[in-house]
Amino acid sequence: MNRAPIDAHRLRSSLVSPAPVFFDRIDVVESTGSTNADLVARAADPAVDRQALLAEEQVAGRGRHAREWVSPPRAQISLSILVRLPGIDPVALGWLPLLTGIAVVDALRGVAGLSPELKWPNDVLLDNRKLAGILAEVAATGIAPAVVVGVGLNVDLDESELPVPHATSLALAGAQTTDRTALAAAILSEFARRFTDWERAGWATDELAAAYRERCATIGVNVRAELPGGKVLTGVATGVDATGRLLIGDEAVSAGDVTHLRGQY
């Protein structure tokens, strides 16, 4: 299949404020092992901040728990962003992947004409099928920790190319556009806007939490959570607390694989 490349010049020129001044560097490469791993390596230089890397192909991409995340060349958006968060309370770092999810959902609602939702903690769903995954990795600690957050978005995959049976793509969903340049610009612009507002609020999470809850399909659903150590918890997801943890009944879950029950992913 002949798929168009991302136009790096058009991508940079179509960013919406504050993104043009927010990002110090935006690169588009033809192929790499993992965009997250590449930016984690860059973070060893303390001067490196606010960089984005997109790859037309990842040959060693990964999701949570080291799961493989690959796709045909030019069929996905494989994007990673490196940011430093000076003065943040380390317990609030878990909000960065949630913020990224909000940015992806809002970008797709605005550009693709679809209505995706968030599945806690790191998936973007469309009609209960996985459209995108998000993975955050702490690259450096200290008073200004560096975090790399990656997004893998299925854009132009057909049914035979989907990574898992419960996945979908923008093309299969009838999106208004599958122009990856426009989609990437929208995601980067939304991320820059959300991150800038969060930093200006002194890393307070009230506004961010409200936005996440509005877009989260997990809240109000019966769920099964497989927790570290082999524990399994089932119940209704009642909300997300101030630190980004999922509330199942009266128990807060900070990590684990969550399955929506009632026939949902």
C-alpha positions as a Markdown table, in Angstrom:
| # | Residue | x | y | z |
|---|---|---|---|---|
| 1 | Met | 0.0 | 0.0 | 0.0 |
| 2 | Asn | 1.3 | 3.4 | -1.0 |
| 3 | Arg | 1.1 | 5.6 | 2.2 |
| 4 | Ala | 2.2 | 9.2 | 2.3 |
| 5 | Pro | 5.0 | 10.3 | 4.6 |
| 6 | Ile | 4.7 | 12.8 | 7.3 |
| 7 | Asp | 5.6 | 16.3 | 6.0 |
| 8 | Ala | 8.0 | 17.6 | 8.6 |
| 9 | His | 7.9 | 21.2 | 7.3 |
| 10 | Arg | 4.1 | 21.3 | 7.1 |
| 11 | Leu | 3.9 | 19.7 | 10.5 |
| 12 | Arg | 6.0 | 22.4 | 12.1 |
| 13 | Ser | 4.3 | 25.3 | 10.3 |
| 14 | Ser | 0.7 | 24.1 | 11.2 |
| 15 | Leu | 1.3 | 23.9 | 14.9 |
| 16 | Val | -1.2 | 26.0 | 16.9 |
| 17 | Ser | -0.1 | 28.3 | 19.8 |
| 18 | Pro | 1.6 | 27.7 | 22.2 |
| 19 | Ala | 3.2 | 24.7 | 20.4 |
| 20 | Pro | 5.4 | 26.7 | 18.0 |
| 21 | Val | 7.4 | 28.2 | 20.9 |
| 22 | Phe | 6.8 | 25.3 | 23.3 |
| 23 | Phe | 8.8 | 22.7 | 21.4 |
| 24 | Asp | 12.6 | 23.2 | 21.1 |
| 25 | Arg | 12.9 | 20.5 | 18.5 |
| 26 | Ile | 10.7 | 18.3 | 16.4 |
| 27 | Asp | 12.2 | 15.5 | 14.3 |
| 28 | Val | 10.7 | 13.0 | 11.9 |
| 29 | Val | 12.8 | 9.9 | 11.0 |
| 30 | Glu | 12.1 | 7.1 | 8.6 |
| 31 | Ser | 12.8 | 4.3 | 11.0 |
| 32 | Thr | 14.0 | 3.7 | 14.5 |
| 33 | Gly | 13.9 | 1.0 | 17.2 |
| 34 | Ser | 11.8 | 3.0 | 19.6 |
| 35 | Thr | 11.1 | 6.8 | 19.7 |
| 36 | Asn | 10.7 | 6.5 | 23.5 |
| 37 | Ala | 14.1 | 4.9 | 23.9 |
| 38 | Asp | 15.7 | 7.5 | 21.6 |
| 39 | Leu | 14.4 | 10.4 | 23.7 |
| 40 | Val | 15.3 | 8.7 | 27.0 |
| 41 | Ala | 18.8 | 8.5 | 25.7 |
| 42 | Arg | 18.7 | 12.3 | 24.8 |
| 43 | Ala | 17.5 | 13.1 | 28.3 |
| 44 | Ala | 21.0 | 12.3 | 29.7 |
| 45 | Asp | 21.9 | 15.8 | 28.6 |
| 46 | Pro | 20.3 | 18.1 | 31.2 |
| 47 | Ala | 19.9 | 20.9 | 28.6 |
| 48 | Val | 17.6 | 18.8 | 26.5 |
| 49 | Asp | 13.9 | 19.6 | 27.0 |
| 50 | Arg | 10.6 | 19.8 | 25.1 |
| 51 | Gln | 11.6 | 17.7 | 22.1 |
| 52 | Ala | 9.3 | 15.6 | 20.0 |
| 53 | Leu | 10.3 | 12.6 | 17.8 |
| 54 | Leu | 8.1 | 10.9 | 15.2 |
| 55 | Ala | 9.1 | 7.7 | 13.3 |
| 56 | Glu | 7.5 | 6.4 | 10.1 |
| 57 | Glu | 8.4 | 2.9 | 11.3 |
| 58 | Gln | 9.3 | 1.5 | 14.7 |
| 59 | Val | 11.0 | -1.9 | 14.7 |
| 60 | Ala | 11.2 | -2.3 | 18.5 |
| 61 | Gly | 8.3 | -0.2 | 19.8 |
| 62 | Arg | 6.8 | -1.3 | 23.0 |
| 63 | Gly | 3.8 | -0.7 | 25.2 |
| 64 | Arg | 3.2 | -1.3 | 28.9 |
| 65 | His | 4.8 | -4.4 | 30.5 |
| 66 | Ala | 7.3 | -4.5 | 27.5 |
| 67 | Arg | 4.6 | -5.6 | 25.1 |
| 68 | Glu | 5.5 | -5.3 | 21.5 |
| 69 | Trp | 3.9 | -2.3 | 19.5 |
| 70 | Val | 4.6 | -2.5 | 15.8 |
| 71 | Ser | 2.8 | -1.6 | 12.6 |
| 72 | Pro | 3.4 | -1.3 | 8.8 |
| 73 | Pro | 5.5 | 1.7 | 7.8 |
| 74 | Arg | 3.6 | 5.0 | 7.6 |
| 75 | Ala | 0.4 | 3.4 | 9.0 |
| 76 | Gln | 0.6 | 4.8 | 12.5 |
| 77 | Ile | 1.6 | 7.9 | 14.3 |
| 78 | Ser | 4.5 | 6.8 | 16.5 |
| 79 | Leu | 5.3 | 9.9 | 18.5 |
| 80 | Ser | 7.3 | 10.5 | 21.7 |
| 81 | Ile | 7.7 | 13.8 | 23.7 |
| 82 | Leu | 10.4 | 14.6 | 26.2 |
| 83 | Val | 9.6 | 17.2 | 28.9 |
| 84 | Arg | 11.1 | 18.3 | 32.1 |
| 85 | Leu | 8.8 | 19.2 | 35.0 |
| 86 | Pro | 10.7 | 21.5 | 37.4 |
| 87 | Gly | 9.5 | 21.6 | 41.0 |
| 88 | Ile | 6.8 | 19.0 | 40.6 |
| 89 | Asp | 5.9 | 16.7 | 43.4 |
| 90 | Pro | 6.9 | 13.2 | 42.2 |
| 91 | Val | 3.5 | 11.7 | 43.1 |
| 92 | Ala | 2.0 | 14.0 | 40.4 |
| 93 | Leu | 4.1 | 12.6 | 37.6 |
| 94 | Gly | 1.5 | 10.0 | 36.9 |
| 95 | Trp | -0.7 | 12.8 | 35.5 |
| 96 | Leu | 1.5 | 13.3 | 32.5 |
| 97 | Pro | 0.3 | 10.2 | 30.5 |
| 98 | Leu | -3.3 | 11.1 | 31.5 |
| 99 | Leu | -2.7 | 14.6 | 30.2 |
| 100 | Thr | -1.4 | 13.1 | 27.0 |
| 101 | Gly | -4.5 | 11.0 | 26.7 |
| 102 | Ile | -6.7 | 14.1 | 27.0 |
| 103 | Ala | -4.6 | 15.8 | 24.3 |
| 104 | Val | -5.0 | 12.8 | 21.9 |
| 105 | Val | -8.7 | 12.6 | 22.4 |
| 106 | Asp | -9.3 | 16.3 | 21.9 |
| 107 | Ala | -7.1 | 16.4 | 18.8 |
| 108 | Leu | -9.0 | 13.5 | 17.2 |
| 109 | Arg | -12.3 | 15.0 | 18.1 |
| 110 | Gly | -11.3 | 18.3 | 16.5 |
| 111 | Val | -9.5 | 17.0 | 13.4 |
| 112 | Ala | -10.8 | 13.5 | 12.7 |
| 113 | Gly | -14.5 | 14.1 | 13.5 |
| 114 | Leu | -14.7 | 11.1 | 15.9 |
| 115 | Ser | -15.5 | 10.8 | 19.6 |
| 116 | Pro | -12.9 | 8.7 | 21.2 |
| 117 | Glu | -12.7 | 8.1 | 25.0 |
| 118 | Leu | -10.1 | 7.2 | 27.5 |
| 119 | Lys | -9.6 | 3.8 | 29.2 |
| 120 | Trp | -7.7 | 4.1 | 32.4 |
| 121 | Pro | -4.8 | 4.4 | 32.5 |
| 122 | Asn | -3.3 | 4.6 | 29.0 |
| 123 | Asp | -5.6 | 3.6 | 26.2 |
| 124 | Val | -7.7 | 5.6 | 23.8 |
| 125 | Leu | -10.8 | 3.8 | 22.8 |
| 126 | Leu | -13.3 | 4.2 | 19.9 |
| 127 | Asp | -16.5 | 2.2 | 20.0 |
| 128 | Asn | -14.8 | 0.1 | 22.8 |
| 129 | Arg | -11.9 | -0.8 | 20.6 |
| 130 | Lys | -8.3 | 0.3 | 21.1 |
| 131 | Leu | -7.3 | 3.1 | 18.9 |
| 132 | Ala | -4.1 | 4.3 | 20.6 |
| 133 | Gly | -1.8 | 3.5 | 23.5 |
| 134 | Ile | 0.3 | 5.7 | 25.7 |
| 135 | Leu | 3.5 | 4.9 | 27.6 |
| 136 | Ala | 5.4 | 7.2 | 29.9 |
| 137 | Glu | 8.9 | 6.6 | 31.2 |
| 138 | Val | 10.9 | 8.6 | 33.7 |
| 139 | Ala | 14.2 | 9.4 | 32.1 |
| 140 | Ala | 15.8 | 11.5 | 34.8 |
| 141 | Thr | 15.0 | 12.2 | 38.4 |
| 142 | Gly | 15.8 | 15.3 | 40.6 |
| 143 | Ile | 14.3 | 18.7 | 41.1 |
| 144 | Ala | 13.4 | 18.9 | 37.4 |
| 145 | Pro | 12.6 | 15.3 | 36.4 |
| 146 | Ala | 12.6 | 14.4 | 32.7 |
| 147 | Val | 9.7 | 12.2 | 31.4 |
| 148 | Val | 9.3 | 10.7 | 28.0 |
| 149 | Val | 5.7 | 10.0 | 26.9 |
| 150 | Gly | 5.0 | 8.0 | 23.8 |
| 151 | Val | 1.9 | 7.7 | 21.7 |
| 152 | Gly | 1.1 | 4.9 | 19.2 |
| 153 | Leu | -2.0 | 5.8 | 17.2 |
| 154 | Asn | -3.5 | 3.5 | 14.6 |
| 155 | Val | -4.2 | 5.6 | 11.5 |
| 156 | Asp | -4.3 | 3.8 | 8.2 |
| 157 | Leu | -4.4 | 0.1 | 9.2 |
| 158 | Asp | -6.9 | -2.3 | 7.7 |
| 159 | Glu | -8.4 | -5.2 | 9.6 |
| 160 | Ser | -5.6 | -7.6 | 8.6 |
| 161 | Glu | -3.0 | -5.2 | 9.9 |
| 162 | Leu | -4.4 | -4.6 | 13.4 |
| 163 | Pro | -2.0 | -5.5 | 16.2 |
| 164 | Val | -4.7 | -7.2 | 18.3 |
| 165 | Pro | -8.3 | -8.3 | 17.6 |
| 166 | His | -9.8 | -5.6 | 19.9 |
| 167 | Ala | -8.0 | -2.8 | 18.1 |
| 168 | Thr | -9.3 | -0.4 | 15.4 |
| 169 | Ser | -7.9 | 2.5 | 13.3 |
| 170 | Leu | -9.0 | 5.9 | 12.1 |
| 171 | Ala | -9.4 | 4.6 | 8.6 |
| 172 | Leu | -11.7 | 1.7 | 9.7 |
| 173 | Ala | -13.7 | 4.1 | 11.8 |
| 174 | Gly | -14.4 | 6.4 | 8.9 |
| 175 | Ala | -12.4 | 9.4 | 10.2 |
| 176 | Gln | -12.8 | 12.7 | 8.3 |
| 177 | Thr | -9.0 | 12.6 | 7.7 |
| 178 | Thr | -6.2 | 10.1 | 7.9 |
| 179 | Asp | -3.6 | 12.8 | 7.1 |
| 180 | Arg | -0.9 | 11.9 | 9.6 |
| 181 | Thr | 0.8 | 15.3 | 9.3 |
| 182 | Ala | -2.4 | 17.1 | 10.3 |
| 183 | Leu | -3.2 | 14.6 | 13.0 |
| 184 | Ala | 0.3 | 14.8 | 14.5 |
| 185 | Ala | 0.2 | 18.7 | 14.5 |
| 186 | Ala | -3.1 | 18.6 | 16.3 |
| 187 | Ile | -1.8 | 16.2 | 19.0 |
| 188 | Leu | 1.4 | 18.2 | 19.5 |
| 189 | Ser | -0.6 | 21.5 | 19.7 |
| 190 | Glu | -3.1 | 20.0 | 22.3 |
| 191 | Phe | -0.3 | 18.6 | 24.3 |
| 192 | Ala | 1.6 | 21.9 | 24.4 |
| 193 | Arg | -1.6 | 23.7 | 25.5 |
| 194 | Arg | -2.5 | 21.3 | 28.3 |
| 195 | Phe | 1.1 | 21.1 | 29.6 |
| 196 | Thr | 1.5 | 24.9 | 29.6 |
| 197 | Asp | -1.7 | 25.3 | 31.5 |
| 198 | Trp | -0.6 | 22.6 | 34.0 |
| 199 | Glu | 2.8 | 24.2 | 34.6 |
| 200 | Arg | 1.2 | 27.7 | 35.0 |
| 201 | Ala | -1.1 | 26.2 | 37.7 |
| 202 | Gly | 2.0 | 25.1 | 39.6 |
| 203 | Trp | 1.4 | 21.4 | 38.7 |
| 204 | Ala | -2.0 | 21.5 | 40.5 |
| 205 | Thr | -4.3 | 18.8 | 39.1 |
| 206 | Asp | -7.8 | 20.0 | 39.8 |
| 207 | Glu | -8.5 | 21.2 | 36.3 |
| 208 | Leu | -6.6 | 18.3 | 34.7 |
| 209 | Ala | -8.5 | 15.8 | 36.8 |
| 210 | Ala | -11.9 | 17.3 | 35.8 |
| 211 | Ala | -10.9 | 17.1 | 32.1 |
| 212 | Tyr | -9.8 | 13.5 | 32.4 |
| 213 | Arg | -12.9 | 12.4 | 34.2 |
| 214 | Glu | -15.1 | 14.0 | 31.5 |
| 215 | Arg | -13.3 | 11.9 | 28.8 |
| 216 | Cys | -12.8 | 8.6 | 30.7 |
| 217 | Ala | -15.0 | 5.7 | 29.7 |
| 218 | Thr | -13.8 | 3.6 | 32.6 |
| 219 | Ile | -15.7 | 5.6 | 35.2 |
| 220 | Gly | -19.0 | 4.1 | 36.0 |
| 221 | Val | -18.2 | 0.7 | 34.4 |
| 222 | Asn | -17.8 | -2.7 | 36.0 |
| 223 | Val | -14.1 | -3.5 | 35.8 |
| 224 | Arg | -11.6 | -6.3 | 36.5 |
| 225 | Ala | -8.2 | -5.1 | 37.6 |
| 226 | Glu | -5.2 | -7.4 | 37.6 |
| 227 | Leu | -2.8 | -5.8 | 40.1 |
| 228 | Pro | 0.9 | -6.3 | 40.7 |
| 229 | Gly | 1.5 | -9.4 | 42.9 |
| 230 | Gly | -1.3 | -11.4 | 41.3 |
| 231 | Lys | -4.2 | -9.7 | 43.1 |
| 232 | Val | -7.4 | -9.3 | 41.2 |
| 233 | Leu | -10.0 | -6.7 | 42.1 |
| 234 | Thr | -13.5 | -6.4 | 40.5 |
| 235 | Gly | -16.1 | -3.7 | 41.0 |
| 236 | Val | -17.4 | -0.5 | 39.7 |
| 237 | Ala | -14.9 | 2.2 | 38.8 |
| 238 | Thr | -16.2 | 5.2 | 40.7 |
| 239 | Gly | -13.7 | 7.8 | 39.7 |
| 240 | Val | -10.1 | 9.0 | 39.5 |
| 241 | Asp | -8.5 | 10.5 | 42.6 |
| 242 | Ala | -6.2 | 13.6 | 43.0 |
| 243 | Thr | -3.1 | 11.6 | 42.2 |
| 244 | Gly | -4.6 | 9.9 | 39.1 |
| 245 | Arg | -5.3 | 6.6 | 40.7 |
| 246 | Leu | -8.4 | 4.7 | 39.6 |
| 247 | Leu | -11.0 | 4.2 | 42.3 |
| 248 | Ile | -12.7 | 0.8 | 42.3 |
| 249 | Gly | -15.3 | 0.9 | 45.0 |
| 250 | Asp | -13.4 | 2.4 | 47.9 |
| 251 | Glu | -10.0 | 1.1 | 46.8 |
| 252 | Ala | -7.4 | 3.1 | 44.9 |
| 253 | Val | -5.5 | 1.4 | 42.1 |
| 254 | Ser | -2.2 | 3.0 | 40.9 |
| 255 | Ala | -1.1 | 0.3 | 38.5 |
| 256 | Gly | -2.5 | -2.8 | 36.8 |
| 257 | Asp | -4.3 | -4.2 | 33.8 |
| 258 | Val | -7.9 | -3.0 | 33.8 |
| 259 | Thr | -10.6 | -4.8 | 31.7 |
| 260 | His | -14.0 | -3.2 | 31.1 |
| 261 | Leu | -16.7 | -5.9 | 31.8 |
| 262 | Arg | -20.2 | -6.0 | 30.4 |
| 263 | Gly | -18.7 | -7.1 | 27.0 |
| 264 | Gln | -16.4 | -4.1 | 26.8 |
| 265 | Tyr | -12.7 | -4.1 | 26.2 |
